[in-house]
Amino acid sequence: MEEQLQNPRTEVASLTLRDLFYKYIRFLPLFIISVALCLFGAYLYLRYSTLVYSSTGTMVVQEKNTGGGSNDRFEKIFEADNSKNIQNEIEYIKSRQLMMRVVKALNLNLTYFAIGNIKELNIYKGSPFTLEPFEIQDSSTFTLEIDFENDNSFKVNGGGPFSFGQVFKNEYGVFRMNRNGTAEFAKKYKVIWQPTGSVASALAGISVVPKANTGILILSQESTNPQLAADIINQVMIE
């Protein structure tokens, strides 16, 4: 029995690099195929997955001037101050009222998407057209699917065709499409309209974190469009 247990160990120990090479060379095609499939899968994921961008900004929460020179005020920014209720400031920044002002300032009721063969692309500030609503029939969220026949003619949810500058009406309200410059058009777009309250509630999820032992707040926002995330952070601080 002891001799039988020792034989496999002896066989393995006696294998040379050449023996190992010829032992596993028959699996080489399988290794190559596996690596190729992994690389192809990674390419598809990076090519067609929706990217999420993050924007970050910092702001200083200052108290009213209680006297003292400019150096004293500067020092108070970076030292712990127990009298300052940072949590109240955070709740105010994330409040629905403040976020509604952000939505109105940036006109975030409308979200524009370019429709590709596989995924949709958020084209905030990059849309070749602007939808101008004159009347909204209902306060609920709705979607307008826009199909361009050419650079001057389009259909909305199958209705039309319409042209730029023409006022049209459907079950959601009265609208007009305006051209933005001379940008090229894709074939299909989608425009989503959301009431101010709904967008504000979504923006209230913005991350506001205090920096330890300071009166500094770190704000961060994620979005599928980098410019949109940056504009939200900047507008929140302005408001």
mmCIF file of C-alpha atoms in Angstrom:
data_model
loop_
_atom_site.group_PDB
_atom_site.id
_atom_site.type_symbol
_atom_site.label_atom_id
_atom_site.label_comp_id
_atom_site.label_asym_id
_atom_site.label_seq_id
_atom_site.Cartn_x
_atom_site.Cartn_y
_atom_site.Cartn_z
ATOM 1 C CA MET A 1 0.000 0.000 0.000
ATOM 2 C CA GLU A 2 2.826 2.392 0.882
ATOM 3 C CA GLU A 3 4.495 1.731 -2.461
ATOM 4 C CA GLN A 4 1.274 2.558 -4.339
ATOM 5 C CA LEU A 5 0.962 5.926 -2.563
ATOM 6 C CA GLN A 6 4.509 6.920 -3.347
ATOM 7 C CA ASN A 7 4.390 6.145 -7.057
ATOM 8 C CA PRO A 8 2.255 9.171 -8.123
ATOM 9 C CA ARG A 9 4.482 11.540 -6.154
ATOM 10 C CA THR A 10 7.539 10.075 -7.753
ATOM 11 C CA GLU A 11 5.961 10.418 -11.202
ATOM 12 C CA VAL A 12 5.106 14.098 -10.675
ATOM 13 C CA ALA A 13 8.533 14.895 -9.301
ATOM 14 C CA SER A 14 10.173 13.308 -12.316
ATOM 15 C CA LEU A 15 8.237 15.443 -14.851
ATOM 16 C CA THR A 16 10.336 18.035 -16.662
ATOM 17 C CA LEU A 17 9.171 21.344 -18.148
ATOM 18 C CA ARG A 18 9.123 19.677 -21.537
ATOM 19 C CA ASP A 19 6.880 16.914 -20.236
ATOM 20 C CA LEU A 20 4.511 19.456 -18.696
ATOM 21 C CA PHE A 21 4.434 21.429 -21.951
ATOM 22 C CA TYR A 22 3.404 18.423 -24.032
ATOM 23 C CA LYS A 23 0.989 17.306 -21.315
ATOM 24 C CA TYR A 24 -1.070 20.543 -21.479
ATOM 25 C CA ILE A 25 -0.453 21.728 -25.031
ATOM 26 C CA ARG A 26 -3.588 19.932 -26.185
ATOM 27 C CA PHE A 27 -5.629 22.369 -24.034
ATOM 28 C CA LEU A 28 -4.095 25.434 -25.715
ATOM 29 C CA PRO A 29 -7.007 25.988 -28.168
ATOM 30 C CA LEU A 30 -9.426 25.922 -25.231
ATOM 31 C CA PHE A 31 -7.336 28.528 -23.379
ATOM 32 C CA ILE A 32 -7.227 30.782 -26.453
ATOM 33 C CA ILE A 33 -10.972 30.520 -27.015
ATOM 34 C CA SER A 34 -11.669 31.297 -23.347
ATOM 35 C CA VAL A 35 -9.449 34.404 -23.387
ATOM 36 C CA ALA A 36 -10.991 35.577 -26.678
ATOM 37 C CA LEU A 37 -14.522 35.176 -25.302
ATOM 38 C CA CYS A 38 -13.609 37.098 -22.158
ATOM 39 C CA LEU A 39 -12.090 39.956 -24.170
ATOM 40 C CA PHE A 40 -15.091 40.048 -26.499
ATOM 41 C CA GLY A 41 -17.486 40.107 -23.545
ATOM 42 C CA ALA A 42 -15.536 42.965 -21.961
ATOM 43 C CA TYR A 43 -15.637 44.896 -25.240
ATOM 44 C CA LEU A 44 -19.418 44.470 -25.537
ATOM 45 C CA TYR A 45 -19.919 45.577 -21.937
ATOM 46 C CA LEU A 46 -17.803 48.711 -22.353
ATOM 47 C CA ARG A 47 -19.336 49.486 -25.748
ATOM 48 C CA TYR A 48 -23.003 49.098 -24.931
ATOM 49 C CA SER A 49 -23.400 49.528 -21.174
ATOM 50 C CA THR A 50 -24.732 52.848 -19.888
ATOM 51 C CA LEU A 51 -21.953 54.798 -18.205
ATOM 52 C CA VAL A 52 -22.631 56.611 -14.947
ATOM 53 C CA TYR A 53 -20.608 59.738 -14.177
ATOM 54 C CA SER A 54 -20.051 61.367 -10.802
ATOM 55 C CA SER A 55 -19.512 65.073 -10.137
ATOM 56 C CA THR A 56 -18.256 66.454 -6.821
ATOM 57 C CA GLY A 57 -18.139 69.932 -5.325
ATOM 58 C CA THR A 58 -17.320 71.460 -1.948
ATOM 59 C CA MET A 59 -18.933 74.357 -0.161
ATOM 60 C CA VAL A 60 -18.244 76.164 3.098
ATOM 61 C CA VAL A 61 -21.040 76.736 5.583
ATOM 62 C CA GLN A 62 -20.249 80.067 7.223
ATOM 63 C CA GLU A 63 -21.814 81.646 10.253
ATOM 64 C CA LYS A 64 -22.811 85.246 10.550
ATOM 65 C CA ASN A 65 -19.913 87.542 11.331
ATOM 66 C CA THR A 66 -19.641 87.898 15.089
ATOM 67 C CA GLY A 67 -16.614 90.193 15.056
ATOM 68 C CA GLY A 68 -12.918 89.668 14.788
ATOM 69 C CA GLY A 69 -10.487 90.128 11.943
ATOM 70 C CA SER A 70 -10.401 88.354 8.633
ATOM 71 C CA ASN A 71 -7.810 85.897 9.929
ATOM 72 C CA ASP A 72 -10.199 84.795 12.674
ATOM 73 C CA ARG A 73 -12.981 84.165 10.178
ATOM 74 C CA PHE A 74 -10.644 82.174 7.959
ATOM 75 C CA GLU A 75 -9.566 79.996 10.869
ATOM 76 C CA LYS A 76 -13.164 79.274 11.881
ATOM 77 C CA ILE A 77 -13.818 77.677 8.497
ATOM 78 C CA PHE A 78 -11.305 74.918 9.153
ATOM 79 C CA GLU A 79 -11.762 74.253 12.837
ATOM 80 C CA ALA A 80 -14.417 72.275 14.633
ATOM 81 C CA ASP A 81 -17.330 74.427 15.699
ATOM 82 C CA ASN A 82 -19.831 72.731 17.984
ATOM 83 C CA SER A 83 -22.278 75.637 17.734
ATOM 84 C CA LYS A 84 -22.776 75.016 14.035
ATOM 85 C CA ASN A 85 -25.462 72.469 13.280
ATOM 86 C CA ILE A 86 -24.140 70.940 10.081
ATOM 87 C CA GLN A 87 -26.944 68.408 9.947
ATOM 88 C CA ASN A 88 -29.521 71.166 9.653
ATOM 89 C CA GLU A 89 -27.596 72.634 6.740
ATOM 90 C CA ILE A 90 -27.486 69.240 5.030
ATOM 91 C CA GLU A 91 -31.239 68.760 5.411
ATOM 92 C CA TYR A 92 -31.881 72.221 4.013
ATOM 93 C CA ILE A 93 -29.668 71.587 0.982
ATOM 94 C CA LYS A 94 -31.498 68.319 0.275
ATOM 95 C CA SER A 95 -34.928 69.841 0.846
ATOM 96 C CA ARG A 96 -37.673 69.573 -1.744
ATOM 97 C CA GLN A 97 -38.088 73.349 -1.892
ATOM 98 C CA LEU A 98 -34.454 73.973 -2.801
ATOM 99 C CA MET A 99 -34.426 71.127 -5.330
ATOM 100 C CA MET A 100 -37.525 72.510 -7.033
ATOM 101 C CA ARG A 101 -35.638 75.760 -7.600
ATOM 102 C CA VAL A 102 -32.779 73.746 -9.135
ATOM 103 C CA VAL A 103 -35.201 71.942 -11.465
ATOM 104 C CA LYS A 104 -36.731 75.205 -12.668
ATOM 105 C CA ALA A 105 -33.359 76.922 -13.112
ATOM 106 C CA LEU A 106 -31.951 74.080 -15.245
ATOM 107 C CA ASN A 107 -35.251 73.191 -16.957
ATOM 108 C CA LEU A 108 -34.954 69.573 -15.853
ATOM 109 C CA ASN A 109 -38.593 68.749 -16.493
ATOM 110 C CA LEU A 110 -37.519 67.600 -19.964
ATOM 111 C CA THR A 111 -34.950 64.862 -20.533
ATOM 112 C CA TYR A 112 -33.656 64.155 -24.054
ATOM 113 C CA PHE A 113 -32.411 60.764 -25.259
ATOM 114 C CA ALA A 114 -30.929 59.685 -28.583
ATOM 115 C CA ILE A 115 -32.098 56.160 -29.420
ATOM 116 C CA GLY A 116 -29.467 53.795 -30.797
ATOM 117 C CA ASN A 117 -29.711 50.203 -31.940
ATOM 118 C CA ILE A 118 -28.981 48.872 -28.463
ATOM 119 C CA LYS A 119 -28.943 51.670 -25.885
ATOM 120 C CA GLU A 120 -30.253 55.156 -25.198
ATOM 121 C CA LEU A 121 -27.917 58.107 -24.698
ATOM 122 C CA ASN A 122 -28.755 61.044 -22.438
ATOM 123 C CA ILE A 123 -28.012 64.104 -24.599
ATOM 124 C CA TYR A 124 -28.559 66.874 -22.048
ATOM 125 C CA LYS A 125 -27.447 70.169 -23.685
ATOM 126 C CA GLY A 126 -26.429 68.175 -26.744
ATOM 127 C CA SER A 127 -29.833 67.776 -28.345
ATOM 128 C CA PRO A 128 -30.159 69.203 -31.892
ATOM 129 C CA PHE A 129 -33.653 70.401 -30.995
ATOM 130 C CA THR A 130 -35.621 71.769 -28.047
ATOM 131 C CA LEU A 131 -39.176 70.838 -27.158
ATOM 132 C CA GLU A 132 -41.205 73.870 -26.076
ATOM 133 C CA PRO A 133 -44.377 72.976 -24.134
ATOM 134 C CA PHE A 134 -47.205 75.512 -24.220
ATOM 135 C CA GLU A 135 -49.792 73.446 -22.405
ATOM 136 C CA ILE A 136 -49.580 70.211 -20.423
ATOM 137 C CA GLN A 137 -52.806 68.218 -20.229
ATOM 138 C CA ASP A 138 -51.859 66.165 -17.185
ATOM 139 C CA SER A 139 -49.343 66.513 -14.384
ATOM 140 C CA SER A 140 -48.116 62.930 -14.707
ATOM 141 C CA THR A 141 -44.949 61.786 -16.460
ATOM 142 C CA PHE A 142 -45.177 61.095 -20.196
ATOM 143 C CA THR A 143 -42.871 60.207 -23.093
ATOM 144 C CA LEU A 144 -42.747 61.584 -26.630
ATOM 145 C CA GLU A 145 -41.099 59.352 -29.227
ATOM 146 C CA ILE A 146 -39.761 61.436 -32.101
ATOM 147 C CA ASP A 147 -38.914 59.907 -35.474
ATOM 148 C CA PHE A 148 -37.140 62.095 -38.024
ATOM 149 C CA GLU A 149 -37.953 61.514 -41.682
ATOM 150 C CA ASN A 150 -35.304 64.106 -42.599
ATOM 151 C CA ASP A 151 -33.653 67.123 -40.968
ATOM 152 C CA ASN A 152 -36.834 69.192 -41.299
ATOM 153 C CA SER A 153 -39.695 66.723 -40.880
ATOM 154 C CA PHE A 154 -40.543 64.488 -37.943
ATOM 155 C CA LYS A 155 -43.325 62.457 -36.354
ATOM 156 C CA VAL A 156 -44.292 62.474 -32.676
ATOM 157 C CA ASN A 157 -45.713 59.231 -31.258
ATOM 158 C CA GLY A 158 -46.702 58.283 -34.799
ATOM 159 C CA GLY A 159 -48.551 61.536 -35.474
ATOM 160 C CA GLY A 160 -47.554 64.083 -38.069
ATOM 161 C CA PRO A 161 -45.414 64.782 -39.920
ATOM 162 C CA PHE A 162 -44.527 68.125 -38.348
ATOM 163 C CA SER A 163 -41.829 70.683 -39.048
ATOM 164 C CA PHE A 164 -39.707 72.922 -36.840
ATOM 165 C CA GLY A 165 -41.554 75.958 -35.552
ATOM 166 C CA GLN A 166 -44.936 74.327 -36.095
ATOM 167 C CA VAL A 167 -47.247 74.152 -33.085
ATOM 168 C CA PHE A 168 -48.776 70.691 -32.686
ATOM 169 C CA LYS A 169 -51.158 69.088 -30.231
ATOM 170 C CA ASN A 170 -51.569 65.560 -28.930
ATOM 171 C CA GLU A 171 -53.047 63.807 -25.908
ATOM 172 C CA TYR A 172 -50.302 65.196 -23.649
ATOM 173 C CA GLY A 173 -50.565 68.873 -24.529
ATOM 174 C CA VAL A 174 -49.543 71.569 -26.990
ATOM 175 C CA PHE A 175 -45.904 71.779 -28.099
ATOM 176 C CA ARG A 176 -43.461 73.224 -30.583
ATOM 177 C CA MET A 177 -40.076 71.917 -31.705
ATOM 178 C CA ASN A 178 -37.232 74.374 -32.224
ATOM 179 C CA ARG A 179 -33.979 73.587 -33.985
ATOM 180 C CA ASN A 180 -30.685 74.071 -32.142
ATOM 181 C CA GLY A 181 -28.055 75.246 -34.605
ATOM 182 C CA THR A 182 -27.021 73.054 -37.514
ATOM 183 C CA ALA A 183 -26.264 69.825 -35.642
ATOM 184 C CA GLU A 184 -26.852 66.536 -37.445
ATOM 185 C CA PHE A 185 -29.904 64.512 -36.511
ATOM 186 C CA ALA A 186 -30.169 60.887 -35.550
ATOM 187 C CA LYS A 187 -33.238 58.999 -36.694
ATOM 188 C CA LYS A 188 -34.957 58.471 -33.357
ATOM 189 C CA TYR A 189 -35.184 60.414 -30.114
ATOM 190 C CA LYS A 190 -37.163 60.202 -26.916
ATOM 191 C CA VAL A 191 -38.194 63.128 -24.737
ATOM 192 C CA ILE A 192 -39.493 62.483 -21.219
ATOM 193 C CA TRP A 193 -41.464 65.157 -19.380
ATOM 194 C CA GLN A 194 -41.700 64.899 -15.589
ATOM 195 C CA PRO A 195 -43.455 67.223 -13.135
ATOM 196 C CA THR A 196 -41.199 69.472 -11.076
ATOM 197 C CA GLY A 197 -42.019 67.692 -7.827
ATOM 198 C CA SER A 198 -40.998 64.286 -9.172
ATOM 199 C CA VAL A 199 -37.652 65.534 -10.472
ATOM 200 C CA ALA A 200 -37.011 67.419 -7.219
ATOM 201 C CA SER A 201 -37.686 64.270 -5.188
ATOM 202 C CA ALA A 202 -35.162 62.357 -7.287
ATOM 203 C CA LEU A 203 -32.542 65.102 -6.892
ATOM 204 C CA ALA A 204 -33.030 65.045 -3.122
ATOM 205 C CA GLY A 205 -30.940 61.891 -3.190
ATOM 206 C CA ILE A 206 -27.848 64.022 -3.784
ATOM 207 C CA SER A 207 -24.989 63.048 -1.486
ATOM 208 C CA VAL A 208 -24.049 65.743 1.050
ATOM 209 C CA VAL A 209 -21.319 64.693 3.481
ATOM 210 C CA PRO A 210 -19.550 66.906 6.049
ATOM 211 C CA LYS A 211 -15.768 66.947 6.058
ATOM 212 C CA ALA A 212 -14.528 65.896 9.473
ATOM 213 C CA ASN A 213 -13.916 68.698 11.990
ATOM 214 C CA THR A 214 -14.689 71.486 9.515
ATOM 215 C CA GLY A 215 -17.598 73.549 8.268
ATOM 216 C CA ILE A 216 -17.084 72.161 4.763
ATOM 217 C CA LEU A 217 -19.679 70.047 2.963
ATOM 218 C CA ILE A 218 -18.859 67.697 0.086
ATOM 219 C CA LEU A 219 -21.630 67.380 -2.509
ATOM 220 C CA SER A 220 -21.696 64.639 -5.130
ATOM 221 C CA GLN A 221 -24.189 63.636 -7.793
ATOM 222 C CA GLU A 222 -24.312 60.756 -10.275
ATOM 223 C CA SER A 223 -25.837 60.917 -13.742
ATOM 224 C CA THR A 224 -25.628 59.249 -17.134
ATOM 225 C CA ASN A 225 -24.501 62.631 -18.502
ATOM 226 C CA PRO A 226 -21.380 64.257 -16.978
ATOM 227 C CA GLN A 227 -22.436 67.840 -17.790
ATOM 228 C CA LEU A 228 -25.810 67.282 -16.141
ATOM 229 C CA ALA A 229 -24.192 66.024 -12.935
ATOM 230 C CA ALA A 230 -21.849 69.044 -12.846
ATOM 231 C CA ASP A 231 -24.677 71.516 -13.521
ATOM 232 C CA ILE A 232 -26.790 70.054 -10.719
ATOM 233 C CA ILE A 233 -23.946 70.393 -8.205
ATOM 234 C CA ASN A 234 -23.200 73.963 -9.266
ATOM 235 C CA GLN A 235 -26.855 75.020 -9.227
ATOM 236 C CA VAL A 236 -27.455 73.494 -5.795
ATOM 237 C CA MET A 237 -24.583 75.560 -4.407
ATOM 238 C CA ILE A 238 -25.892 78.687 -6.149
ATOM 239 C CA GLU A 239 -29.393 78.208 -4.744
#
